[in-house]
Amino acid sequence: MGPRAWCLFVLLGLSVWGSSEGLRSPILTRRRRYLEDKGEPPKKCSYTFLVPEQKITGPICTSRGLHTDKDRVTRLDVAAVRDLLSKQRREMDTLKLVVNIDGNMVNEMKLLRKESRNMNSRVTQLYMQLLHEIIRKRDNSLELAQLEGRILNATAESLRLAARYRDLEVRYAALSAVVNSQSVLVGALEERCLQVYGRRQEQSPQGPPLVQVVPENIPVSIPRFTNEIQRDHGRAFPRDRGSQAGPAPTGSTLELQKAPQGNFSAEGPFRDCLQAQEAGHGTSGMYLLKPGEAERPMQVWCEQGLDNGGWTVIQSRRDGSVNFFRNWDAYKNGFGNIDGEYWLGLLGIYNLGKQGDYRLLVELEDWVGKKVYADYSSFHLEHENEGYRLRLGTYQGNAGDSLSSHNGKQFTTLDRDKDAFSGNCAHFLKGGWWYNSCGQANLNGVWYTGGVYRSKFQDGIFWADYGGGFYSMKGVRMMIRPID
Ligand SMILES: [Ca+2]
């Protein structure tokens, strides 16, 4: 209960008390005045006490002898008192109503205070938000300033680039002028080249037709396109394909070769490797042979371990260490290293064949180490006057028959064209062989690494029925033996 409520309560008490005083005194006053008006002396009879706010239910206490008549309470007095009481009750009700209204006002005040507190907190919150917004805007303004700085830098850079671009444009224009003048010159030169080239084309034939054989047994190897050629091509290897002047026979002819230690038999000479084998030399190696019509002995490699042995190796390729692009004399007399790559020589092969009936075995090795064979039932060469014409028997084996198409052909080198082609097959296939036009085999061609090779002409060591014209063998051996 607030101080205001207490005040109201006290006021109410005083009012009640005052009313009771006022209640008693006007009654007595009026009674005394009534008796005085009648001229009667006041009688001392009795007093009647009325307790306000209390209904008179019992008998009214009277006292005789002590009070006068004018102090006696009449019914009118009671009614007057009752009216007064009811009036006071109404006033009290009014006061209560006022108090209630005031209480409502207090509650409203409390609510207003609470609302005010809420409003305060809300205002504080808004203030904080405003502060935050201000700070953020300040930061934004800083960022904006930085951005403006960057834009300025970028603008300056773009201006510099534009200046450089203009400079480059000027240079480009100058270069374009130079290129245009050069183009005119190049055009004139091209025209002259075409005129010269056209005349050459009319004079020189086209290259030979390519081998079109697509063999069933393609060597299993990873195709490697390489143009790596024989390692010693720098030695006596004509740089110009169209050169008519072939290299002279080198000093590595068979007569001049020193015999290495080990696989060399000092005995002999034998007529062929079969005779050496029959003489007790069962190991493969270098032997000295002297065929019947030969003027001088010659070194040769005897293969005694393959197919009962007795094989005289007349050609060997294995590592590209020897250049096979040679002239007639070299192919006639032979070249290379007996324990490596070599060509025995047309003369020596002819002399061997003159001794009797020989068969030919061609051994081919591809780049995954697989070996295949082509066996011809007979083999010999005709005299040099016939260009060492090739004479072959029937084929058997697993390499395919790529040599029979060369049967009956003379031997062609870069300086002696005996082939059936309009040009010189030795020029295009870079070897010496019994070329036809130009043929299905080129075992004296260029030793390419990896098998499949790229070249304008099919100049690798190919055997058309095994790998086609653009697969160069890793190893080749041609060997002969007397027919059993
Ligand atoms: Ca020709």
Short mmCIF file of C-alpha atoms and ligand atoms in Angstrom, two decimals:
data_model
loop_
_atom_site.label_atom_id
_atom_site.label_comp_id
_atom_site.label_asym_id
_atom_site.label_seq_id
_atom_site.Cartn_x
_atom_site.Cartn_y
_atom_site.Cartn_z
CA MET A 1 0.00 0.00 0.00
CA GLY A 2 1.53 3.30 -1.18
CA PRO A 3 1.74 6.50 0.78
CA ARG A 4 -1.11 7.93 -1.21
CA ALA A 5 -3.36 5.02 -0.24
CA TRP A 6 -2.41 5.54 3.44
CA CYS A 7 -3.31 9.18 3.28
CA LEU A 8 -6.66 8.36 1.81
CA PHE A 9 -7.28 5.84 4.60
CA VAL A 10 -6.41 8.38 7.31
CA LEU A 11 -8.68 10.96 5.70
CA LEU A 12 -11.47 8.43 5.68
CA GLY A 13 -10.99 7.71 9.44
CA LEU A 14 -11.02 11.41 10.31
CA SER A 15 -14.12 11.88 8.25
CA VAL A 16 -15.90 9.10 10.08
CA TRP A 17 -14.80 10.40 13.44
CA GLY A 18 -15.85 13.95 12.54
CA SER A 19 -19.19 12.72 11.36
CA SER A 20 -19.84 10.95 14.64
CA GLU A 21 -18.97 14.15 16.53
CA GLY A 22 -21.12 16.12 14.21
CA LEU A 23 -23.85 13.57 14.58
CA ARG A 24 -24.10 13.84 18.26
CA SER A 25 -23.65 17.57 18.67
CA PRO A 26 -26.31 18.84 16.22
CA ILE A 27 -28.89 16.49 17.80
CA LEU A 28 -28.22 17.69 21.32
CA THR A 29 -28.04 21.24 20.17
CA ARG A 30 -31.35 21.05 18.40
CA ARG A 31 -33.05 19.32 21.38
CA ARG A 32 -31.78 21.92 23.82
CA ARG A 33 -32.92 24.73 21.51
CA TYR A 34 -36.37 23.12 21.21
CA LEU A 35 -36.85 23.03 24.96
CA GLU A 36 -35.60 26.54 25.39
CA ASP A 37 -38.07 27.74 22.74
CA LYS A 38 -41.01 26.15 24.65
CA GLY A 39 -39.92 27.87 27.81
CA GLU A 40 -39.67 24.70 29.66
CA PRO A 41 -36.72 24.11 31.84
CA PRO A 42 -34.51 21.36 30.71
CA LYS A 43 -35.41 18.14 32.32
CA LYS A 44 -32.79 15.93 33.58
CA CYS A 45 -33.93 12.51 32.50
CA SER A 46 -31.70 10.26 30.47
CA TYR A 47 -29.12 10.09 27.55
CA THR A 48 -29.33 8.03 24.56
CA PHE A 49 -26.04 7.00 22.85
CA LEU A 50 -26.12 6.06 19.31
CA VAL A 51 -23.15 4.27 17.84
CA PRO A 52 -22.70 5.13 14.27
CA GLU A 53 -22.33 2.41 11.66
CA GLN A 54 -24.13 0.00 13.95
CA LYS A 55 -27.73 -1.02 13.63
CA ILE A 56 -29.83 -0.71 16.72
CA THR A 57 -31.17 -4.18 17.14
CA GLY A 58 -31.47 -4.38 20.92
CA PRO A 59 -33.20 -2.11 23.47
CA ILE A 60 -31.99 1.38 23.79
CA CYS A 61 -30.36 1.93 27.16
CA THR A 62 -32.03 4.62 29.16
CA SER A 63 -31.24 6.20 32.41
CA ARG A 64 -33.88 7.73 34.50
CA GLY A 65 -33.56 10.50 36.83
CA LEU A 66 -30.36 11.86 35.50
CA HIS A 67 -31.46 13.23 32.07
CA THR A 68 -33.94 15.90 31.09
CA ASP A 69 -36.67 15.51 28.44
CA LYS A 70 -34.89 17.70 26.06
CA ASP A 71 -32.03 15.14 25.96
CA ARG A 72 -34.45 12.34 24.99
CA VAL A 73 -33.89 10.88 21.45
CA THR A 74 -36.89 10.74 19.29
CA ARG A 75 -37.66 8.67 16.24
CA LEU A 76 -37.17 11.74 14.15
CA ASP A 77 -33.67 12.01 15.48
CA VAL A 78 -33.07 8.39 14.59
CA ALA A 79 -34.39 8.93 11.08
CA ALA A 80 -32.26 12.00 10.73
CA VAL A 81 -29.26 10.10 11.89
CA ARG A 82 -30.07 7.28 9.49
CA ASP A 83 -30.37 9.71 6.59
CA LEU A 84 -27.09 11.18 7.59
CA LEU A 85 -25.56 7.75 7.80
CA SER A 86 -26.83 6.75 4.41
CA LYS A 87 -25.56 9.98 3.02
CA GLN A 88 -22.21 9.35 4.57
CA ARG A 89 -22.28 5.80 3.22
CA ARG A 90 -22.81 7.18 -0.26
CA GLU A 91 -19.94 9.54 0.26
CA MET A 92 -17.84 6.62 1.43
CA ASP A 93 -18.83 4.67 -1.66
CA THR A 94 -17.86 7.64 -3.73
CA LEU A 95 -14.58 7.81 -1.89
CA LYS A 96 -14.05 4.10 -2.39
CA LEU A 97 -14.73 4.56 -6.06
CA VAL A 98 -12.23 7.37 -6.11
CA VAL A 99 -9.74 5.14 -4.30
CA ASN A 100 -10.36 2.37 -6.82
CA ILE A 101 -9.86 4.81 -9.66
CA ASP A 102 -6.68 5.96 -8.03
CA GLY A 103 -5.53 2.31 -7.72
CA ASN A 104 -6.20 1.84 -11.38
CA MET A 105 -4.22 4.94 -12.02
CA VAL A 106 -1.38 3.50 -9.94
CA ASN A 107 -1.46 0.33 -12.00
CA GLU A 108 -1.51 2.38 -15.11
CA MET A 109 1.42 4.32 -13.75
CA LYS A 110 3.27 1.06 -13.11
CA LEU A 111 2.50 -0.10 -16.61
CA LEU A 112 3.61 3.23 -17.95
CA ARG A 113 6.83 3.00 -15.97
CA LYS A 114 7.46 -0.50 -17.28
CA GLU A 115 6.71 0.66 -20.76
CA SER A 116 9.02 3.57 -20.19
CA ARG A 117 11.79 1.21 -19.14
CA ASN A 118 11.18 -0.86 -22.24
CA MET A 119 11.22 2.25 -24.30
CA ASN A 120 14.52 3.23 -22.70
CA SER A 121 16.09 -0.09 -23.51
CA ARG A 122 14.72 0.11 -27.03
CA VAL A 123 16.11 3.61 -27.41
CA THR A 124 19.47 2.36 -26.12
CA GLN A 125 19.40 -0.46 -28.62
CA LEU A 126 18.53 1.92 -31.43
CA TYR A 127 21.29 4.20 -30.31
CA MET A 128 23.77 1.33 -30.43
CA GLN A 129 22.54 0.39 -33.85
CA LEU A 130 22.93 3.92 -35.00
CA LEU A 131 26.44 3.99 -33.61
CA HIS A 132 27.26 0.75 -35.40
CA GLU A 133 25.83 2.11 -38.62
CA ILE A 134 27.93 5.22 -38.29
CA ILE A 135 31.07 3.17 -37.72
CA ARG A 136 30.24 0.92 -40.64
CA LYS A 137 29.66 3.86 -42.90
CA ARG A 138 32.96 5.28 -41.83
CA ASP A 139 34.62 1.93 -42.75
CA ASN A 140 32.76 1.94 -46.03
CA SER A 141 34.01 5.34 -46.75
CA LEU A 142 37.55 4.09 -46.09
CA GLU A 143 37.02 1.17 -48.46
CA LEU A 144 35.60 3.53 -50.99
CA ALA A 145 38.67 5.66 -50.71
CA GLN A 146 40.89 2.61 -51.23
CA LEU A 147 38.81 1.55 -54.20
CA GLU A 148 39.13 4.98 -55.68
CA GLY A 149 42.88 4.71 -55.25
CA ARG A 150 42.93 1.40 -57.06
CA ILE A 151 40.81 2.75 -59.85
CA LEU A 152 43.21 5.59 -60.23
CA ASN A 153 46.15 3.17 -60.38
CA ALA A 154 44.36 0.98 -62.93
CA THR A 155 43.57 3.99 -65.02
CA ALA A 156 47.20 5.05 -64.99
CA GLU A 157 48.25 1.49 -65.93
CA SER A 158 45.73 1.36 -68.75
CA LEU A 159 47.02 4.65 -70.02
CA ARG A 160 50.56 3.28 -69.99
CA LEU A 161 49.39 0.13 -71.80
CA ALA A 162 47.57 2.19 -74.36
CA ALA A 163 50.75 4.12 -74.98
CA ARG A 164 52.68 0.87 -75.38
CA TYR A 165 49.97 -0.50 -77.65
CA ARG A 166 50.25 2.56 -79.85
CA ASP A 167 54.00 2.07 -79.92
CA LEU A 168 53.57 -1.59 -80.87
CA GLU A 169 51.10 -0.63 -83.54
CA VAL A 170 53.67 1.65 -85.05
CA ARG A 171 56.25 -1.12 -84.93
CA TYR A 172 53.76 -3.61 -86.36
CA ALA A 173 53.03 -1.27 -89.22
CA ALA A 174 56.74 -0.97 -89.92
CA LEU A 175 57.19 -4.75 -89.78
CA SER A 176 54.17 -5.27 -91.98
CA ALA A 177 55.74 -3.04 -94.55
CA VAL A 178 58.94 -5.10 -94.35
CA VAL A 179 56.97 -8.36 -94.58
CA ASN A 180 55.08 -7.09 -97.57
CA SER A 181 58.26 -6.20 -99.37
CA GLN A 182 59.75 -9.58 -98.38
CA SER A 183 56.62 -11.36 -99.57
CA VAL A 184 57.05 -9.84 -102.97
CA LEU A 185 60.64 -11.06 -102.99
CA VAL A 186 59.65 -14.54 -101.74
CA GLY A 187 56.93 -14.73 -104.37
CA ALA A 188 59.44 -13.97 -107.08
CA LEU A 189 61.85 -16.56 -105.66
CA GLU A 190 59.08 -19.15 -105.42
CA GLU A 191 58.21 -18.55 -109.00
CA ARG A 192 61.81 -19.11 -110.02
CA CYS A 193 62.04 -22.22 -107.80
CA LEU A 194 58.92 -23.63 -109.37
CA GLN A 195 60.32 -23.06 -112.80
CA VAL A 196 63.58 -24.81 -111.88
CA TYR A 197 61.83 -27.60 -109.95
CA GLY A 198 59.42 -28.17 -112.81
CA ARG A 199 62.31 -28.65 -115.19
CA ARG A 200 63.96 -31.08 -112.78
CA GLN A 201 60.75 -33.05 -112.38
CA GLU A 202 60.52 -33.39 -116.10
CA GLN A 203 64.08 -34.66 -116.16
CA SER A 204 64.08 -37.01 -113.16
CA PRO A 205 61.65 -39.83 -112.51
CA GLN A 206 59.40 -40.15 -109.52
CA GLY A 207 60.19 -42.49 -106.66
CA PRO A 208 59.45 -46.19 -106.93
CA PRO A 209 56.04 -47.52 -105.96
CA LEU A 210 55.72 -48.41 -102.33
CA VAL A 211 55.30 -51.96 -101.18
CA GLN A 212 51.62 -52.49 -100.69
CA VAL A 213 51.87 -55.84 -98.95
CA VAL A 214 49.97 -55.94 -95.70
CA PRO A 215 51.30 -59.06 -94.01
CA GLU A 216 49.22 -61.26 -91.80
CA ASN A 217 52.03 -61.60 -89.30
CA ILE A 218 52.69 -58.09 -88.16
CA PRO A 219 55.54 -58.00 -85.66
CA VAL A 220 54.27 -57.40 -82.17
CA SER A 221 56.01 -54.30 -81.02
CA ILE A 222 55.26 -50.85 -79.82
CA PRO A 223 55.25 -48.66 -82.90
CA ARG A 224 58.10 -46.25 -82.66
CA PHE A 225 58.39 -43.67 -85.31
CA THR A 226 61.96 -42.72 -85.59
CA ASN A 227 64.30 -41.72 -88.31
CA GLU A 228 67.41 -42.80 -86.52
CA ILE A 229 69.63 -44.29 -89.11
CA GLN A 230 72.83 -46.20 -89.17
CA ARG A 231 75.29 -44.98 -86.61
CA ASP A 232 78.17 -44.70 -89.01
CA HIS A 233 76.26 -42.84 -91.64
CA GLY A 234 78.63 -39.98 -91.15
CA ARG A 235 81.35 -42.12 -92.62
CA ALA A 236 81.32 -42.27 -96.39
CA PHE A 237 77.55 -41.83 -96.45
CA PRO A 238 76.41 -39.64 -99.30
CA ARG A 239 74.41 -36.77 -97.98
CA ASP A 240 72.67 -36.09 -101.25
CA ARG A 241 70.25 -38.78 -102.18
CA GLY A 242 70.48 -37.89 -105.82
CA SER A 243 74.26 -37.91 -105.85
CA GLN A 244 75.67 -40.02 -108.64
CA ALA A 245 79.07 -40.29 -107.07
CA GLY A 246 78.87 -43.14 -104.61
CA PRO A 247 81.29 -43.61 -101.79
CA ALA A 248 84.40 -45.54 -102.48
CA PRO A 249 84.87 -48.89 -100.76
CA THR A 250 86.16 -48.32 -97.30
CA GLY A 251 89.12 -49.97 -95.73
CA SER A 252 86.94 -52.30 -93.76
CA THR A 253 86.94 -54.89 -96.46
CA LEU A 254 87.15 -58.48 -95.45
CA GLU A 255 90.74 -59.02 -96.52
CA LEU A 256 92.06 -56.27 -94.29
CA GLN A 257 90.16 -57.14 -91.17
CA LYS A 258 92.17 -58.36 -88.25
CA ALA A 259 90.95 -61.55 -86.76
CA PRO A 260 89.85 -61.14 -83.16
CA GLN A 261 90.94 -63.56 -80.54
CA GLY A 262 88.54 -66.30 -79.49
CA ASN A 263 86.07 -67.36 -82.16
CA PHE A 264 88.65 -67.68 -84.86
CA SER A 265 90.00 -70.82 -86.31
CA ALA A 266 93.50 -70.58 -87.64
CA GLU A 267 92.98 -73.74 -89.59
CA GLY A 268 91.79 -73.92 -93.11
CA PRO A 269 91.06 -72.51 -95.42
CA PHE A 270 87.94 -74.59 -96.00
CA ARG A 271 85.74 -74.63 -99.05
CA ASP A 272 82.77 -73.72 -96.89
CA CYS A 273 81.53 -73.86 -93.31
CA LEU A 274 80.07 -77.32 -93.72
CA GLN A 275 83.52 -78.63 -94.53
CA ALA A 276 84.87 -76.83 -91.47
CA GLN A 277 82.18 -78.45 -89.39
CA GLU A 278 82.94 -81.81 -90.86
CA ALA A 279 86.59 -81.15 -90.04
CA GLY A 280 85.62 -80.97 -86.41
CA HIS A 281 84.94 -77.30 -85.96
CA GLY A 282 81.55 -77.37 -84.38
CA THR A 283 81.55 -73.93 -82.83
CA SER A 284 80.28 -70.85 -84.54
CA GLY A 285 82.90 -68.25 -85.34
CA MET A 286 85.22 -66.83 -87.95
CA TYR A 287 86.78 -69.20 -90.41
CA LEU A 288 88.99 -68.87 -93.42
CA LEU A 289 87.42 -70.11 -96.62
CA LYS A 290 88.76 -70.45 -100.09
CA PRO A 291 86.20 -71.64 -102.61
CA GLY A 292 87.42 -73.57 -105.56
CA GLU A 293 87.58 -70.75 -108.08
CA ALA A 294 88.64 -68.07 -105.59
CA GLU A 295 92.03 -66.51 -106.04
CA ARG A 296 92.41 -65.57 -102.38
CA PRO A 297 91.05 -66.90 -99.12
CA MET A 298 88.38 -64.92 -97.34
CA GLN A 299 87.18 -64.59 -93.80
CA VAL A 300 83.64 -65.61 -93.03
CA TRP A 301 81.37 -66.33 -90.08
CA CYS A 302 80.31 -69.92 -89.76
CA GLU A 303 77.04 -70.66 -88.00
CA GLN A 304 77.43 -74.14 -86.59
CA GLY A 305 74.67 -74.09 -84.05
CA LEU A 306 71.60 -73.46 -86.20
CA ASP A 307 69.76 -76.25 -87.97
CA ASN A 308 72.63 -78.78 -87.70
CA GLY A 309 75.20 -76.09 -88.51
CA GLY A 310 77.46 -75.79 -91.55
CA TRP A 311 75.96 -72.44 -92.53
CA THR A 312 78.18 -69.90 -94.27
CA VAL A 313 76.91 -66.43 -93.41
CA ILE A 314 77.02 -64.17 -96.47
CA GLN A 315 75.24 -61.15 -94.96
CA SER A 316 74.66 -59.96 -91.42
CA ARG A 317 72.77 -56.97 -89.94
CA ARG A 318 72.38 -56.52 -86.22
CA ASP A 319 73.05 -53.01 -84.96
CA GLY A 320 73.43 -50.54 -87.79
CA SER A 321 77.16 -50.24 -87.18
CA VAL A 322 78.07 -50.59 -90.86
CA ASN A 323 76.98 -48.45 -93.77
CA PHE A 324 75.41 -50.53 -96.50
CA PHE A 325 74.81 -47.68 -98.94
CA ARG A 326 77.84 -48.51 -101.09
CA ASN A 327 78.93 -48.77 -104.68
CA TRP A 328 79.47 -51.71 -106.96
CA ASP A 329 83.04 -52.49 -106.04
CA ALA A 330 82.22 -52.60 -102.35
CA TYR A 331 79.34 -54.94 -102.95
CA LYS A 332 81.50 -57.08 -105.22
CA ASN A 333 84.38 -57.46 -102.80
CA GLY A 334 82.52 -57.27 -99.52
CA PHE A 335 82.68 -54.98 -96.49
CA GLY A 336 82.00 -54.81 -92.80
CA ASN A 337 83.08 -56.77 -89.75
CA ILE A 338 82.98 -60.53 -89.75
CA ASP A 339 81.91 -60.70 -86.11
CA GLY A 340 79.36 -57.93 -86.63
CA GLU A 341 77.63 -56.54 -89.66
CA TYR A 342 79.06 -57.43 -93.01
CA TRP A 343 78.49 -58.28 -96.63
CA LEU A 344 80.60 -61.19 -97.86
CA GLY A 345 80.80 -59.89 -101.39
CA LEU A 346 79.16 -60.87 -104.68
CA LEU A 347 82.34 -62.42 -105.95
CA GLY A 348 82.77 -64.59 -102.88
CA ILE A 349 79.12 -65.64 -102.93
CA TYR A 350 79.43 -66.43 -106.63
CA ASN A 351 82.54 -68.54 -106.00
CA LEU A 352 80.84 -70.44 -103.18
CA GLY A 353 77.84 -71.17 -105.36
CA LYS A 354 80.01 -72.46 -108.14
CA GLN A 355 81.19 -75.31 -105.90
CA GLY A 356 77.92 -77.15 -105.86
CA ASP A 357 74.24 -76.92 -105.01
CA TYR A 358 73.51 -74.62 -102.09
CA ARG A 359 70.35 -73.61 -100.31
CA LEU A 360 69.67 -70.22 -98.78
CA LEU A 361 68.35 -69.51 -95.31
CA VAL A 362 67.21 -65.99 -94.43
CA GLU A 363 66.89 -65.35 -90.71
CA LEU A 364 64.88 -62.28 -89.64
CA GLU A 365 64.63 -60.88 -86.11
CA ASP A 366 62.07 -58.25 -85.21
CA TRP A 367 62.22 -55.70 -82.42
CA VAL A 368 60.66 -57.92 -79.80
CA GLY A 369 63.25 -60.61 -80.37
CA LYS A 370 61.12 -62.92 -82.46
CA LYS A 371 62.95 -64.77 -85.23
CA VAL A 372 61.36 -66.00 -88.44
CA TYR A 373 62.88 -67.85 -91.38
CA ALA A 374 62.65 -68.05 -95.14
CA ASP A 375 64.31 -71.15 -96.60
CA TYR A 376 64.97 -71.44 -100.34
CA SER A 377 65.71 -74.86 -101.74
CA SER A 378 68.47 -73.64 -104.03
CA PHE A 379 70.64 -70.58 -104.38
CA HIS A 380 73.41 -69.33 -106.57
CA LEU A 381 74.52 -66.24 -108.47
CA GLU A 382 75.38 -65.91 -112.10
CA HIS A 383 78.67 -64.46 -113.31
CA GLU A 384 79.53 -60.80 -112.97
CA ASN A 385 78.91 -60.42 -116.70
CA GLU A 386 75.31 -61.24 -115.86
CA GLY A 387 75.30 -58.75 -113.05
CA TYR A 388 75.42 -61.52 -110.43
CA ARG A 389 71.88 -62.46 -111.30
CA LEU A 390 70.00 -64.19 -108.49
CA ARG A 391 68.86 -67.76 -108.86
CA LEU A 392 66.52 -69.10 -106.23
CA GLY A 393 64.70 -72.35 -105.57
CA THR A 394 61.36 -72.78 -103.88
CA TYR A 395 60.42 -71.15 -100.63
CA GLN A 396 59.45 -72.62 -97.34
CA GLY A 397 59.42 -71.10 -93.87
CA ASN A 398 57.41 -68.80 -91.62
CA ALA A 399 58.63 -65.36 -92.71
CA GLY A 400 56.71 -65.24 -95.95
CA ASP A 401 58.19 -65.29 -99.42
CA SER A 402 59.42 -61.82 -100.17
CA LEU A 403 62.49 -62.81 -102.19
CA SER A 404 61.02 -64.82 -105.04
CA SER A 405 59.99 -61.60 -106.77
CA HIS A 406 63.71 -60.80 -106.97
CA ASN A 407 64.57 -64.14 -108.53
CA GLY A 408 66.33 -63.74 -111.87
CA LYS A 409 67.22 -60.08 -111.21
CA GLN A 410 70.69 -58.60 -111.53
CA PHE A 411 72.39 -56.85 -108.67
CA THR A 412 72.00 -53.07 -108.57
CA THR A 413 74.07 -50.55 -106.67
CA LEU A 414 73.89 -46.79 -106.63
CA ASP A 415 76.47 -46.68 -109.41
CA ARG A 416 75.20 -49.59 -111.47
CA ASP A 417 71.53 -49.60 -112.28
CA LYS A 418 70.33 -53.02 -113.40
CA ASP A 419 66.83 -52.95 -111.97
CA ALA A 420 63.53 -52.88 -113.83
CA PHE A 421 62.57 -49.46 -112.48
CA SER A 422 62.97 -46.34 -114.61
CA GLY A 423 65.19 -44.82 -111.93
CA ASN A 424 67.79 -46.46 -109.75
CA CYS A 425 66.23 -48.38 -106.93
CA ALA A 426 69.48 -48.21 -104.98
CA HIS A 427 69.07 -44.45 -104.79
CA PHE A 428 65.64 -44.68 -103.24
CA LEU A 429 66.10 -47.80 -101.10
CA LYS A 430 69.65 -46.86 -100.12
CA GLY A 431 71.33 -50.19 -100.53
CA GLY A 432 72.54 -52.77 -103.03
CA TRP A 433 70.22 -55.58 -103.99
CA TRP A 434 68.74 -57.68 -106.73
CA TYR A 435 66.17 -54.98 -107.22
CA ASN A 436 63.21 -55.52 -109.44
CA SER A 437 60.99 -52.45 -109.49
CA CYS A 438 62.00 -52.14 -106.73
CA GLY A 439 60.89 -55.19 -104.78
CA GLN A 440 59.55 -56.89 -101.71
CA ALA A 441 62.79 -57.13 -99.76
CA ASN A 442 65.57 -54.69 -98.97
CA LEU A 443 67.87 -56.43 -96.54
CA ASN A 444 70.79 -54.11 -97.32
CA GLY A 445 68.75 -50.97 -96.58
CA VAL A 446 68.96 -48.46 -93.77
CA TRP A 447 69.00 -49.86 -90.23
CA TYR A 448 66.25 -48.01 -88.37
CA THR A 449 65.72 -48.44 -84.66
CA GLY A 450 62.38 -49.45 -83.28
CA GLY A 451 60.84 -51.24 -86.23
CA VAL A 452 58.25 -48.96 -87.74
CA TYR A 453 59.93 -45.99 -89.38
CA ARG A 454 58.98 -42.91 -91.31
CA SER A 455 60.61 -42.13 -94.60
CA LYS A 456 59.61 -40.77 -97.96
CA PHE A 457 60.74 -44.03 -99.57
CA GLN A 458 60.82 -47.52 -98.18
CA ASP A 459 64.52 -47.60 -97.52
CA GLY A 460 64.59 -49.61 -94.28
CA ILE A 461 65.61 -53.22 -93.84
CA PHE A 462 62.21 -54.57 -94.73
CA TRP A 463 60.81 -57.95 -95.65
CA ALA A 464 57.42 -57.08 -97.06
CA ASP A 465 55.71 -60.29 -96.01
CA TYR A 466 56.81 -59.76 -92.44
CA GLY A 467 55.95 -56.28 -91.23
CA GLY A 468 55.44 -54.55 -94.56
CA GLY A 469 57.60 -51.98 -96.28
CA PHE A 470 57.79 -49.59 -93.32
CA TYR A 471 58.96 -52.03 -90.67
CA SER A 472 62.71 -52.24 -90.39
CA MET A 473 64.12 -55.46 -88.98
CA LYS A 474 66.46 -55.44 -86.05
CA GLY A 475 68.54 -58.33 -87.23
CA VAL A 476 69.06 -60.19 -90.52
CA ARG A 477 71.32 -63.03 -91.55
CA MET A 478 71.62 -64.63 -94.98
CA MET A 479 73.46 -67.94 -94.97
CA ILE A 480 74.03 -70.77 -97.40
CA ARG A 481 74.80 -74.44 -97.01
CA PRO A 482 75.27 -77.29 -99.47
CA ILE A 483 72.07 -79.17 -100.13
CA ASP A 484 72.00 -82.46 -98.23
CA CA B 1 66.60 -48.79 -113.22
#
